[in-house]
């Protein structure tokens, strides 16, 4: 992680191009490209695409993480319905942006 910015600051900074580095349950560092930050139901979610290969995650797939601003942390979301809702908002935003 960038020494000058916290994890959440990096995620919330639209100009940050530094990969997001997270540690998995095996204490391995996994790098991600940030795709989007999505507000939903008074919570904040980040769509992150793995740079580091993750078993079971395809090359063109991304994961959804809940962002905890107070704790400066993220938590991967396993609830497929919630992930679908986050991606639906993301796709809607993409469509609106492409229409402009």
PDB file of N, CA, C and O in Angstrom, residues 5 11 18 25 33 36 40 44-45 47:
ATOM      1  N   UNK A   5      -0.921   7.147   1.763  1.00  0.00           N
ATOM      2  CA  UNK A   5      -2.381   7.063   1.730  1.00  0.00           C
ATOM      3  C   UNK A   5      -2.833   5.776   2.412  1.00  0.00           C
ATOM      4  O   UNK A   5      -2.223   4.728   2.253  1.00  0.00           O
ATOM      5  N   UNK A  11      -8.740   3.928  -2.250  1.00  0.00           N
ATOM      6  CA  UNK A  11      -9.967   3.492  -2.923  1.00  0.00           C
ATOM      7  C   UNK A  11     -10.846   4.686  -3.289  1.00  0.00           C
ATOM      8  O   UNK A  11     -11.441   4.723  -4.364  1.00  0.00           O
ATOM      9  N   UNK A  18      -2.336   3.510  -8.151  1.00  0.00           N
ATOM     10  CA  UNK A  18      -1.562   2.502  -7.449  1.00  0.00           C
ATOM     11  C   UNK A  18      -2.435   1.270  -7.215  1.00  0.00           C
ATOM     12  O   UNK A  18      -3.578   1.408  -6.772  1.00  0.00           O
ATOM     13  N   UNK A  25      -6.228 -14.904   3.430  1.00  0.00           N
ATOM     14  CA  UNK A  25      -6.203 -15.720   4.652  1.00  0.00           C
ATOM     15  C   UNK A  25      -4.907 -16.504   4.817  1.00  0.00           C
ATOM     16  O   UNK A  25      -4.580 -16.958   5.907  1.00  0.00           O
ATOM     17  N   UNK A  33      -6.648  -4.039  -9.335  1.00  0.00           N
ATOM     18  CA  UNK A  33      -6.958  -2.778  -9.987  1.00  0.00           C
ATOM     19  C   UNK A  33      -8.345  -2.380  -9.524  1.00  0.00           C
ATOM     20  O   UNK A  33      -9.255  -3.225  -9.453  1.00  0.00           O
ATOM     21  N   UNK A  36     -14.386   0.405  -9.696  1.00  0.00           N
ATOM     22  CA  UNK A  36     -15.404   1.401  -9.338  1.00  0.00           C
ATOM     23  C   UNK A  36     -15.662   1.390  -7.842  1.00  0.00           C
ATOM     24  O   UNK A  36     -15.393   0.397  -7.162  1.00  0.00           O
ATOM     25  N   UNK A  40     -24.403   1.985  -1.960  1.00  0.00           N
ATOM     26  CA  UNK A  40     -25.640   1.208  -1.995  1.00  0.00           C
ATOM     27  C   UNK A  40     -26.134   1.000  -0.567  1.00  0.00           C
ATOM     28  O   UNK A  40     -25.369   0.516   0.286  1.00  0.00           O
ATOM     29  N   UNK A  44     -20.738   1.519   1.314  1.00  0.00           N
ATOM     30  CA  UNK A  44     -19.861   1.775   0.182  1.00  0.00           C
ATOM     31  C   UNK A  44     -19.216   0.467  -0.236  1.00  0.00           C
ATOM     32  O   UNK A  44     -18.743  -0.297   0.607  1.00  0.00           O
ATOM     33  N   UNK A  45     -19.205   0.215  -1.552  1.00  0.00           N
ATOM     34  CA  UNK A  45     -18.624  -1.005  -2.087  1.00  0.00           C
ATOM     35  C   UNK A  45     -17.592  -0.659  -3.148  1.00  0.00           C
ATOM     36  O   UNK A  45     -17.740   0.323  -3.875  1.00  0.00           O
ATOM     37  N   UNK A  47     -15.468  -2.319  -6.439  1.00  0.00           N
ATOM     38  CA  UNK A  47     -15.291  -3.418  -7.385  1.00  0.00           C
ATOM     39  C   UNK A  47     -13.807  -3.433  -7.726  1.00  0.00           C
ATOM     40  O   UNK A  47     -13.271  -2.451  -8.232  1.00  0.00           O
TER      41      UNK A  47
END
